[in-house]
mmCIF file of C-alpha atoms and ligand atoms in Angstrom:
data_model
loop_
_atom_site.group_PDB
_atom_site.id
_atom_site.type_symbol
_atom_site.label_atom_id
_atom_site.label_comp_id
_atom_site.label_asym_id
_atom_site.label_seq_id
_atom_site.Cartn_x
_atom_site.Cartn_y
_atom_site.Cartn_z
ATOM 1 C CA UNK I 30 5.440 -57.724 -114.366
ATOM 2 C CA UNK I 31 5.255 -60.175 -111.525
ATOM 3 C CA UNK I 32 3.868 -63.517 -112.575
ATOM 4 C CA UNK I 33 1.548 -64.914 -109.990
ATOM 5 C CA UNK I 34 2.447 -68.412 -108.953
ATOM 6 C CA UNK I 35 6.037 -68.159 -110.132
ATOM 7 C CA UNK I 36 7.502 -66.521 -107.076
ATOM 8 C CA UNK I 37 9.826 -68.905 -105.279
ATOM 9 C CA UNK I 38 8.021 -70.381 -102.347
ATOM 10 C CA UNK I 39 10.858 -72.536 -101.012
ATOM 11 C CA UNK I 40 12.017 -69.732 -98.760
ATOM 12 C CA UNK I 41 8.653 -69.527 -97.054
ATOM 13 C CA UNK I 42 8.402 -73.281 -96.868
ATOM 14 C CA UNK I 43 11.727 -73.503 -95.060
ATOM 15 C CA UNK I 44 10.674 -70.853 -92.629
ATOM 16 C CA UNK I 45 7.307 -72.442 -92.040
ATOM 17 C CA UNK I 46 8.999 -75.774 -91.633
ATOM 18 C CA UNK I 47 11.250 -74.320 -88.981
ATOM 19 C CA UNK I 48 8.245 -72.851 -87.220
ATOM 20 C CA UNK I 49 6.445 -76.161 -87.211
ATOM 21 C CA UNK I 50 9.516 -77.877 -85.785
ATOM 22 C CA UNK I 51 9.934 -75.220 -83.149
ATOM 23 C CA UNK I 52 6.311 -75.655 -82.185
ATOM 24 C CA UNK I 53 6.672 -79.424 -81.985
ATOM 25 C CA UNK I 54 9.758 -79.151 -79.792
ATOM 26 C CA UNK I 55 8.077 -76.730 -77.418
ATOM 27 C CA UNK I 56 5.033 -78.959 -77.352
ATOM 28 C CA UNK I 57 7.181 -81.950 -76.399
ATOM 29 C CA UNK I 58 8.984 -79.942 -73.731
ATOM 30 C CA UNK I 59 5.638 -78.757 -72.376
ATOM 31 C CA UNK I 60 4.642 -82.349 -71.655
ATOM 32 C CA UNK I 61 7.345 -82.509 -69.030
ATOM 33 C CA UNK I 62 7.241 -79.051 -67.452
ATOM 34 C CA UNK I 63 5.205 -80.063 -64.441
ATOM 35 C CA UNK I 64 7.120 -83.292 -63.719
ATOM 36 C CA UNK I 65 10.482 -81.544 -64.104
ATOM 37 C CA UNK I 66 9.534 -78.613 -61.927
ATOM 38 C CA UNK I 67 10.271 -76.060 -64.625
ATOM 39 C CA UNK I 68 7.223 -73.926 -63.892
ATOM 40 C CA UNK I 69 7.347 -71.078 -61.459
ATOM 41 C CA UNK I 70 4.853 -68.515 -60.254
ATOM 42 C CA UNK I 71 5.332 -64.780 -60.221
ATOM 43 C CA UNK I 72 3.115 -62.493 -58.152
ATOM 44 C CA UNK I 73 2.161 -58.949 -59.063
ATOM 45 C CA UNK I 74 0.597 -56.935 -56.237
ATOM 46 C CA UNK I 75 -2.675 -55.047 -56.617
ATOM 47 C CA UNK I 76 -3.282 -51.894 -54.567
ATOM 48 C CA UNK I 77 -6.289 -49.870 -53.511
ATOM 49 C CA UNK I 78 -6.274 -46.646 -55.532
ATOM 50 C CA UNK I 79 -7.255 -44.153 -52.834
ATOM 51 C CA UNK I 80 -4.851 -45.048 -50.016
ATOM 52 C CA UNK I 81 -2.382 -47.376 -51.753
ATOM 53 C CA UNK I 82 -3.126 -50.318 -49.436
ATOM 54 C CA UNK I 83 -2.077 -53.749 -50.714
ATOM 55 C CA UNK I 84 -5.101 -56.030 -51.302
ATOM 56 C CA UNK I 85 -3.953 -59.081 -53.261
ATOM 57 C CA UNK I 86 -1.829 -60.289 -56.142
ATOM 58 C CA UNK I 87 -2.203 -61.703 -59.626
ATOM 59 C CA UNK I 88 -0.483 -65.031 -60.221
ATOM 60 C CA UNK I 89 1.552 -65.082 -63.446
ATOM 61 C CA UNK I 90 3.113 -68.221 -64.825
ATOM 62 C CA UNK I 91 6.812 -68.476 -65.752
ATOM 63 C CA UNK I 92 8.578 -71.287 -67.592
ATOM 64 C CA UNK I 93 12.235 -71.753 -66.749
ATOM 65 C CA UNK I 94 13.393 -73.792 -69.737
ATOM 66 C CA UNK I 95 16.670 -75.664 -69.068
ATOM 67 C CA UNK I 96 18.282 -74.545 -72.362
ATOM 68 C CA UNK I 97 16.381 -71.459 -73.386
ATOM 69 C CA UNK I 98 15.935 -69.647 -70.115
ATOM 70 C CA UNK I 99 12.653 -67.970 -69.321
ATOM 71 C CA UNK I 100 9.917 -68.399 -71.887
ATOM 72 C CA UNK I 101 7.124 -65.883 -71.538
ATOM 73 C CA UNK I 102 3.512 -66.983 -71.187
ATOM 74 C CA UNK I 103 2.441 -65.264 -74.403
ATOM 75 C CA UNK I 104 4.583 -67.867 -76.232
ATOM 76 C CA UNK I 105 3.647 -71.088 -74.507
ATOM 77 C CA UNK I 106 0.149 -70.569 -73.099
ATOM 78 C CA UNK I 107 -1.622 -70.310 -76.474
ATOM 79 C CA UNK I 108 0.267 -73.460 -77.540
ATOM 80 C CA UNK I 109 -0.659 -75.298 -74.336
ATOM 81 C CA UNK I 110 -4.263 -74.198 -74.810
ATOM 82 C CA UNK I 111 -4.398 -75.578 -78.333
ATOM 83 C CA UNK I 112 -3.009 -78.958 -77.259
ATOM 84 C CA UNK I 113 -4.968 -79.227 -74.024
ATOM 85 C CA UNK I 114 -1.749 -79.293 -71.977
ATOM 86 C CA UNK I 115 -3.010 -76.166 -70.221
ATOM 87 C CA UNK I 116 -5.347 -78.332 -68.141
ATOM 88 C CA UNK I 117 -2.480 -80.061 -66.300
ATOM 89 C CA UNK I 118 -0.437 -76.858 -66.208
ATOM 90 C CA UNK I 119 -3.397 -74.863 -64.911
ATOM 91 C CA UNK I 120 -4.008 -77.473 -62.232
ATOM 92 C CA UNK I 121 -0.411 -77.064 -61.071
ATOM 93 C CA UNK I 122 -0.846 -73.267 -61.005
ATOM 94 C CA UNK I 123 -3.949 -73.497 -58.801
ATOM 95 C CA UNK I 124 -2.398 -76.040 -56.418
ATOM 96 C CA UNK I 125 0.857 -74.100 -56.134
ATOM 97 C CA UNK I 126 -1.028 -70.815 -55.565
ATOM 98 C CA UNK I 127 -2.906 -72.520 -52.700
ATOM 99 C CA UNK I 128 0.297 -73.935 -51.186
ATOM 100 C CA UNK I 129 1.999 -70.556 -51.446
ATOM 101 C CA UNK I 130 -0.887 -68.773 -49.720
ATOM 102 C CA UNK I 131 -0.665 -71.322 -46.892
ATOM 103 C CA UNK I 132 3.129 -70.781 -46.549
ATOM 104 C CA UNK I 133 2.664 -67.011 -46.264
ATOM 105 C CA UNK I 134 -0.184 -67.343 -43.774
ATOM 106 C CA UNK I 135 1.869 -69.770 -41.685
ATOM 107 C CA UNK I 136 4.708 -67.251 -41.699
ATOM 108 C CA UNK I 137 2.348 -64.692 -40.148
ATOM 109 C CA UNK I 138 2.096 -62.608 -43.306
ATOM 110 C CA UNK I 139 -1.062 -61.138 -44.867
ATOM 111 C CA UNK I 140 -1.056 -62.179 -48.533
ATOM 112 C CA UNK I 141 -4.625 -61.032 -49.227
ATOM 113 C CA UNK I 142 -6.119 -62.911 -52.140
ATOM 114 C CA UNK I 143 -4.441 -64.494 -55.163
ATOM 115 C CA UNK I 144 -5.989 -63.959 -58.576
ATOM 116 C CA UNK I 145 -5.401 -66.909 -60.916
ATOM 117 C CA UNK I 146 -5.845 -66.764 -64.694
ATOM 118 C CA UNK I 147 -8.027 -69.499 -66.123
ATOM 119 C CA UNK I 148 -8.115 -70.660 -69.724
ATOM 120 C CA UNK I 149 -11.318 -71.577 -71.418
ATOM 121 C CA UNK I 150 -10.466 -75.298 -71.525
ATOM 122 C CA UNK I 151 -10.125 -75.368 -67.755
ATOM 123 C CA UNK I 152 -13.739 -74.377 -67.247
ATOM 124 C CA UNK I 153 -15.081 -77.904 -66.998
ATOM 125 C CA UNK I 154 -17.042 -79.830 -64.441
ATOM 126 C CA UNK I 155 -13.887 -81.040 -62.654
ATOM 127 C CA UNK I 156 -12.742 -77.463 -61.945
ATOM 128 C CA UNK I 157 -15.101 -77.380 -58.984
ATOM 129 C CA UNK I 158 -13.514 -80.463 -57.448
ATOM 130 C CA UNK I 159 -10.003 -79.105 -58.026
ATOM 131 C CA UNK I 160 -10.803 -75.775 -56.375
ATOM 132 C CA UNK I 161 -12.441 -77.524 -53.442
ATOM 133 C CA UNK I 162 -9.252 -79.586 -52.974
ATOM 134 C CA UNK I 163 -6.992 -76.541 -53.207
ATOM 135 C CA UNK I 164 -9.043 -74.738 -50.539
ATOM 136 C CA UNK I 165 -9.404 -77.791 -48.268
ATOM 137 C CA UNK I 166 -5.783 -78.979 -48.568
ATOM 138 C CA UNK I 167 -4.523 -75.564 -47.518
ATOM 139 C CA UNK I 168 -7.326 -74.637 -45.146
ATOM 140 C CA UNK I 169 -8.243 -71.502 -47.080
ATOM 141 C CA UNK I 170 -11.554 -69.632 -47.317
ATOM 142 C CA UNK I 171 -13.044 -69.295 -50.828
ATOM 143 C CA UNK I 172 -12.319 -65.556 -50.756
ATOM 144 C CA UNK I 173 -8.599 -66.390 -50.836
ATOM 145 C CA UNK I 174 -8.880 -67.033 -54.563
ATOM 146 C CA UNK I 175 -10.097 -64.854 -57.375
ATOM 147 C CA UNK I 176 -10.489 -66.399 -60.814
ATOM 148 C CA UNK I 177 -9.670 -64.258 -63.841
ATOM 149 C CA UNK I 178 -11.327 -65.058 -67.115
ATOM 150 C CA UNK I 179 -11.408 -63.126 -70.360
ATOM 151 C CA UNK I 180 -14.621 -62.157 -72.025
ATOM 152 C CA UNK I 181 -13.912 -64.391 -75.029
ATOM 153 C CA UNK I 182 -14.255 -67.365 -72.723
ATOM 154 C CA UNK I 183 -17.918 -66.576 -72.365
ATOM 155 C CA UNK I 184 -18.592 -66.370 -76.078
ATOM 156 C CA UNK I 185 -19.821 -69.842 -76.793
ATOM 157 C CA UNK I 186 -21.166 -72.728 -74.831
ATOM 158 C CA UNK I 187 -22.055 -70.285 -72.115
ATOM 159 C CA UNK I 188 -24.747 -72.479 -70.667
ATOM 160 C CA UNK I 189 -22.373 -75.130 -69.351
ATOM 161 C CA UNK I 190 -19.635 -72.674 -68.439
ATOM 162 C CA UNK I 191 -22.112 -70.445 -66.670
ATOM 163 C CA UNK I 192 -23.346 -73.381 -64.629
ATOM 164 C CA UNK I 193 -19.809 -74.239 -63.452
ATOM 165 C CA UNK I 194 -18.918 -70.621 -62.743
ATOM 166 C CA UNK I 195 -22.264 -69.982 -61.068
ATOM 167 C CA UNK I 196 -21.776 -72.853 -58.636
ATOM 168 C CA UNK I 197 -18.241 -71.712 -57.773
ATOM 169 C CA UNK I 198 -19.499 -68.185 -57.301
ATOM 170 C CA UNK I 199 -22.246 -69.408 -54.978
ATOM 171 C CA UNK I 200 -19.539 -71.106 -52.902
ATOM 172 C CA UNK I 201 -17.817 -67.765 -52.372
ATOM 173 C CA UNK I 202 -15.161 -67.813 -55.106
ATOM 174 C CA UNK I 203 -14.686 -64.405 -56.672
ATOM 175 C CA UNK I 204 -14.437 -63.733 -60.393
ATOM 176 C CA UNK I 205 -12.900 -60.993 -62.438
ATOM 177 C CA UNK I 206 -13.419 -60.215 -66.093
ATOM 178 C CA UNK I 207 -9.912 -59.815 -67.507
ATOM 179 C CA UNK I 208 -8.695 -57.627 -70.391
ATOM 180 C CA UNK I 209 -11.992 -55.790 -70.468
ATOM 181 C CA UNK I 210 -12.484 -53.924 -73.721
ATOM 182 C CA UNK I 211 -10.195 -56.021 -75.916
ATOM 183 C CA UNK I 212 -12.441 -58.925 -76.836
ATOM 184 C CA UNK I 213 -15.828 -59.334 -78.313
ATOM 185 C CA UNK I 214 -17.349 -57.795 -75.293
ATOM 186 C CA UNK I 215 -20.972 -57.465 -75.002
ATOM 187 C CA UNK I 216 -22.409 -55.754 -72.001
ATOM 188 C CA UNK I 217 -24.903 -58.567 -71.752
ATOM 189 C CA UNK I 218 -22.134 -60.861 -70.445
ATOM 190 C CA UNK I 219 -21.803 -58.580 -67.484
ATOM 191 C CA UNK I 220 -25.441 -59.071 -66.669
ATOM 192 C CA UNK I 221 -25.605 -62.766 -67.441
ATOM 193 C CA UNK I 222 -22.773 -63.721 -65.187
ATOM 194 C CA UNK I 223 -21.975 -62.311 -61.789
ATOM 195 C CA UNK I 224 -18.453 -60.961 -61.839
ATOM 196 C CA UNK I 225 -17.047 -59.176 -58.832
ATOM 197 C CA UNK I 226 -14.323 -57.253 -60.582
ATOM 198 C CA UNK I 227 -13.634 -55.845 -63.996
ATOM 199 C CA UNK I 228 -10.049 -55.397 -65.154
ATOM 200 C CA UNK I 229 -9.554 -52.573 -67.620
ATOM 201 C CA UNK I 230 -6.986 -53.635 -70.181
ATOM 202 C CA UNK I 231 -3.771 -51.661 -70.284
ATOM 203 C CA UNK I 232 -4.437 -50.522 -73.851
ATOM 204 C CA UNK I 233 -6.978 -48.118 -72.319
ATOM 205 C CA UNK I 234 -4.646 -47.098 -69.523
ATOM 206 C CA UNK I 235 -1.589 -46.365 -71.690
ATOM 207 C CA UNK I 236 -2.997 -43.308 -73.563
ATOM 208 C CA UNK I 237 -4.541 -41.788 -70.422
ATOM 209 C CA UNK I 238 -2.031 -39.002 -70.014
ATOM 210 C CA UNK I 239 -2.760 -36.887 -73.042
ATOM 211 C CA UNK I 240 -5.804 -38.407 -74.629
ATOM 212 C CA UNK I 241 -9.154 -36.937 -73.626
ATOM 213 C CA UNK I 242 -11.070 -39.684 -75.406
ATOM 214 C CA UNK I 243 -9.220 -42.392 -73.495
ATOM 215 C CA UNK I 244 -10.113 -40.635 -70.261
ATOM 216 C CA UNK I 245 -13.772 -40.409 -71.267
ATOM 217 C CA UNK I 246 -13.760 -44.100 -72.119
ATOM 218 C CA UNK I 247 -12.229 -45.148 -68.804
ATOM 219 C CA UNK I 248 -14.607 -42.864 -66.939
ATOM 220 C CA UNK I 249 -17.560 -44.490 -68.700
ATOM 221 C CA UNK I 250 -16.288 -48.028 -68.013
ATOM 222 C CA UNK I 251 -15.815 -47.245 -64.314
ATOM 223 C CA UNK I 252 -19.281 -45.678 -64.039
ATOM 224 C CA UNK I 253 -20.902 -48.620 -65.793
ATOM 225 C CA UNK I 254 -19.022 -51.144 -63.638
ATOM 226 C CA UNK I 255 -19.982 -49.330 -60.449
ATOM 227 C CA UNK I 256 -23.629 -49.210 -61.475
ATOM 228 C CA UNK I 257 -23.436 -53.025 -61.759
ATOM 229 C CA UNK I 258 -21.774 -53.184 -58.320
ATOM 230 C CA UNK I 259 -18.442 -54.289 -59.799
ATOM 231 C CA UNK I 260 -15.062 -53.130 -58.564
ATOM 232 C CA UNK I 261 -12.584 -51.924 -61.172
ATOM 233 C CA UNK I 262 -8.880 -52.747 -61.457
ATOM 234 C CA UNK I 263 -6.756 -50.783 -63.934
ATOM 235 C CA UNK I 264 -3.956 -52.875 -65.448
ATOM 236 C CA UNK I 265 -0.619 -51.677 -66.752
ATOM 237 C CA UNK I 266 -0.226 -48.514 -64.679
ATOM 238 C CA UNK I 267 3.242 -47.322 -65.635
ATOM 239 C CA UNK I 268 3.391 -43.601 -64.811
ATOM 240 C CA UNK I 269 2.447 -41.352 -61.882
ATOM 241 C CA UNK I 270 0.269 -39.344 -64.304
ATOM 242 C CA UNK I 271 -1.784 -42.457 -65.116
ATOM 243 C CA UNK I 272 -2.057 -43.271 -61.434
ATOM 244 C CA UNK I 273 -3.413 -39.797 -60.598
ATOM 245 C CA UNK I 274 -5.790 -39.914 -63.538
ATOM 246 C CA UNK I 275 -7.190 -43.303 -62.514
ATOM 247 C CA UNK I 276 -7.673 -42.183 -58.932
ATOM 248 C CA UNK I 277 -9.572 -39.159 -60.232
ATOM 249 C CA UNK I 278 -11.712 -41.399 -62.430
ATOM 250 C CA UNK I 279 -12.782 -43.382 -59.334
ATOM 251 C CA UNK I 280 -10.993 -46.552 -60.307
ATOM 252 C CA UNK I 281 -10.884 -48.855 -57.259
ATOM 253 C CA UNK I 282 -7.616 -50.763 -57.646
ATOM 254 C CA UNK I 283 -4.348 -50.331 -59.532
ATOM 255 C CA UNK I 284 -1.818 -52.811 -60.907
ATOM 256 C CA UNK I 285 1.261 -52.116 -62.977
ATOM 257 C CA UNK I 286 5.016 -51.669 -63.237
ATOM 258 C CA UNK I 287 4.848 -48.256 -61.534
ATOM 259 C CA UNK I 288 3.646 -49.882 -58.329
ATOM 260 C CA UNK I 289 5.450 -53.208 -58.703
ATOM 261 C CA UNK I 290 6.649 -55.625 -61.347
ATOM 262 C CA UNK I 291 5.656 -59.264 -60.952
ATOM 263 C CA UNK I 292 7.894 -60.744 -58.207
ATOM 264 C CA UNK I 293 9.090 -64.283 -57.594
ATOM 265 C CA UNK I 294 7.962 -65.964 -54.361
ATOM 266 C CA UNK I 295 11.063 -64.929 -52.386
ATOM 267 C CA UNK I 296 10.826 -61.289 -53.379
ATOM 268 C CA UNK I 297 7.101 -61.345 -52.758
ATOM 269 C CA UNK I 298 7.724 -62.665 -49.243
ATOM 270 C CA UNK I 299 10.000 -59.682 -48.617
ATOM 271 C CA UNK I 300 7.353 -57.373 -50.072
ATOM 272 C CA UNK I 301 4.695 -58.789 -47.716
ATOM 273 C CA UNK I 302 7.036 -58.453 -44.756
ATOM 274 C CA UNK I 303 7.540 -54.769 -45.652
ATOM 275 C CA UNK I 304 3.746 -54.281 -45.894
ATOM 276 C CA UNK I 305 3.395 -55.777 -42.418
ATOM 277 C CA UNK I 306 5.928 -53.372 -40.930
ATOM 278 C CA UNK I 307 4.160 -50.287 -42.319
HETATM 279 P P1 LIG W 29 -2.783 -60.884 -68.290
HETATM 280 O O1 LIG W 29 -3.660 -61.800 -67.530
HETATM 281 O O2 LIG W 29 -3.411 -59.677 -68.903
HETATM 282 O O3 LIG W 29 -1.616 -60.470 -67.281
HETATM 283 C C1 LIG W 29 -1.043 -59.189 -67.224
HETATM 284 C C2 LIG W 29 0.240 -59.112 -68.048
HETATM 285 O O4 LIG W 29 0.656 -57.749 -68.088
HETATM 286 C C3 LIG W 29 1.383 -59.888 -67.427
HETATM 287 O O5 LIG W 29 2.189 -60.368 -68.492
HETATM 288 C C4 LIG W 29 2.114 -58.808 -66.642
HETATM 289 O O6 LIG W 29 3.466 -59.115 -66.388
HETATM 290 C C5 LIG W 29 1.981 -57.643 -67.582
HETATM 291 N N1 LIG W 29 2.065 -56.353 -66.904
HETATM 292 C C6 LIG W 29 1.776 -56.052 -65.624
HETATM 293 N N2 LIG W 29 1.955 -54.739 -65.371
HETATM 294 C C7 LIG W 29 2.363 -54.179 -66.525
HETATM 295 C C8 LIG W 29 2.718 -52.834 -66.907
HETATM 296 O O7 LIG W 29 2.680 -51.881 -66.122
HETATM 297 N N3 LIG W 29 3.087 -52.652 -68.210
HETATM 298 C C9 LIG W 29 3.138 -53.665 -69.104
HETATM 299 N N4 LIG W 29 3.518 -53.396 -70.345
HETATM 300 N N5 LIG W 29 2.806 -54.950 -68.787
HETATM 301 C C10 LIG W 29 2.424 -55.189 -67.498
HETATM 302 P P2 LIG W 29 2.719 -61.870 -68.514
HETATM 303 O O8 LIG W 29 3.139 -62.288 -67.142
HETATM 304 O O9 LIG W 29 3.737 -61.938 -69.616
HETATM 305 O O10 LIG W 29 1.457 -62.716 -68.903
HETATM 306 C C11 LIG W 29 0.880 -62.593 -70.177
HETATM 307 C C12 LIG W 29 -0.435 -63.293 -70.259
HETATM 308 O O11 LIG W 29 -0.287 -64.708 -70.133
HETATM 309 C C13 LIG W 29 -1.411 -62.906 -69.154
HETATM 310 O O12 LIG W 29 -2.017 -61.683 -69.467
HETATM 311 C C14 LIG W 29 -2.366 -64.077 -69.187
HETATM 312 O O13 LIG W 29 -3.313 -63.911 -70.206
HETATM 313 C C15 LIG W 29 -1.454 -65.222 -69.546
HETATM 314 N N6 LIG W 29 -1.114 -65.974 -68.321
HETATM 315 C C16 LIG W 29 -0.143 -65.745 -67.397
HETATM 316 N N7 LIG W 29 -0.154 -66.682 -66.435
HETATM 317 C C17 LIG W 29 -1.169 -67.536 -66.742
HETATM 318 C C18 LIG W 29 -1.715 -68.733 -66.130
HETATM 319 O O14 LIG W 29 -1.279 -69.203 -65.058
HETATM 320 N N8 LIG W 29 -2.753 -69.335 -66.766
HETATM 321 C C19 LIG W 29 -3.289 -68.849 -67.931
HETATM 322 N N9 LIG W 29 -4.310 -69.507 -68.494
HETATM 323 N N10 LIG W 29 -2.820 -67.734 -68.518
HETATM 324 C C20 LIG W 29 -1.780 -67.088 -67.934
HETATM 325 CA CA1 LIG W 30 -5.037 -61.670 -65.905
HETATM 326 CA CA1 LIG W 31 -5.284 -58.624 -68.171
HETATM 327 CA CA1 LIG W 32 -3.746 -59.535 -71.383
#
């Protein structure tokens, strides 16, 4: 029989040790990403469901590591959140999104709005000042930016966060509730804070083709959102069948690989130029 406590643990220790080192190296590298210009934005277009018109894009962060190539956000954002480095990184994202909008507008293109993901730690008093600067520096109206936050952000300390978000909202900034359905959602959040948009997580969109329950769920979410005067974006639309389904369920906007992958700034410029010619 297996004796508890006598199993060799050195193997696990070595592995854990390697993980800790890996984490420390990434953490060190993250300190320099902004200064070294290793961050890059990708843009994924969002379309109106009924007529397919382009309305805006979600900003997605990319890290071009000099030795390791592209590191995906799922790897480094949680780390940057735990160390607080996300504050400086998130500031760069907002400023660069503003500059990019200005470049496209100056080129005579119609970029719509940019939706920027915000981490919980960024929701502090100084966020207001930062957003004001981004809008002023680039001569943008508040509607040019939408701020995406996940429902878990609202879990605790909601008084202070609500105050910051409420003031930004009053200034015309728009908010979307991201990954709806995956967190500890409580419908009361939807009432307590004025979102403009609800993003249905792709885990609800994926089974839409052959799953009647998934369809019922999405239908219910859309109906509830509409009764609260929220628009609905479906994330992760990958097949024409899902697209048709979501249109039939009265979903307002669609985003996903079927319609477009996230594009770098150059490709997005070409995309916008094509939109303009249509
Ligand atoms: P998210 O906010 O839910 O962003 C959507 C993710 O789904 C993106 O992954 C996008 O590339 C991916 N996606 C889009 N369409 C499809 C599809 O049709 N199928 C599938 N399977 N995936 C699709 P990405 O770019 O790897 O970003 C992952 C997460 O990292 C984001 O999830 C967001 O939570 C976070 N993130 C990205 N950029 C930022 C940022 O600037 N700041 C913060 N705080 N978080 C960010
Ligand atoms: Ca998002
Ligand atoms: Ca999402
Ligand atoms: Ca997500």
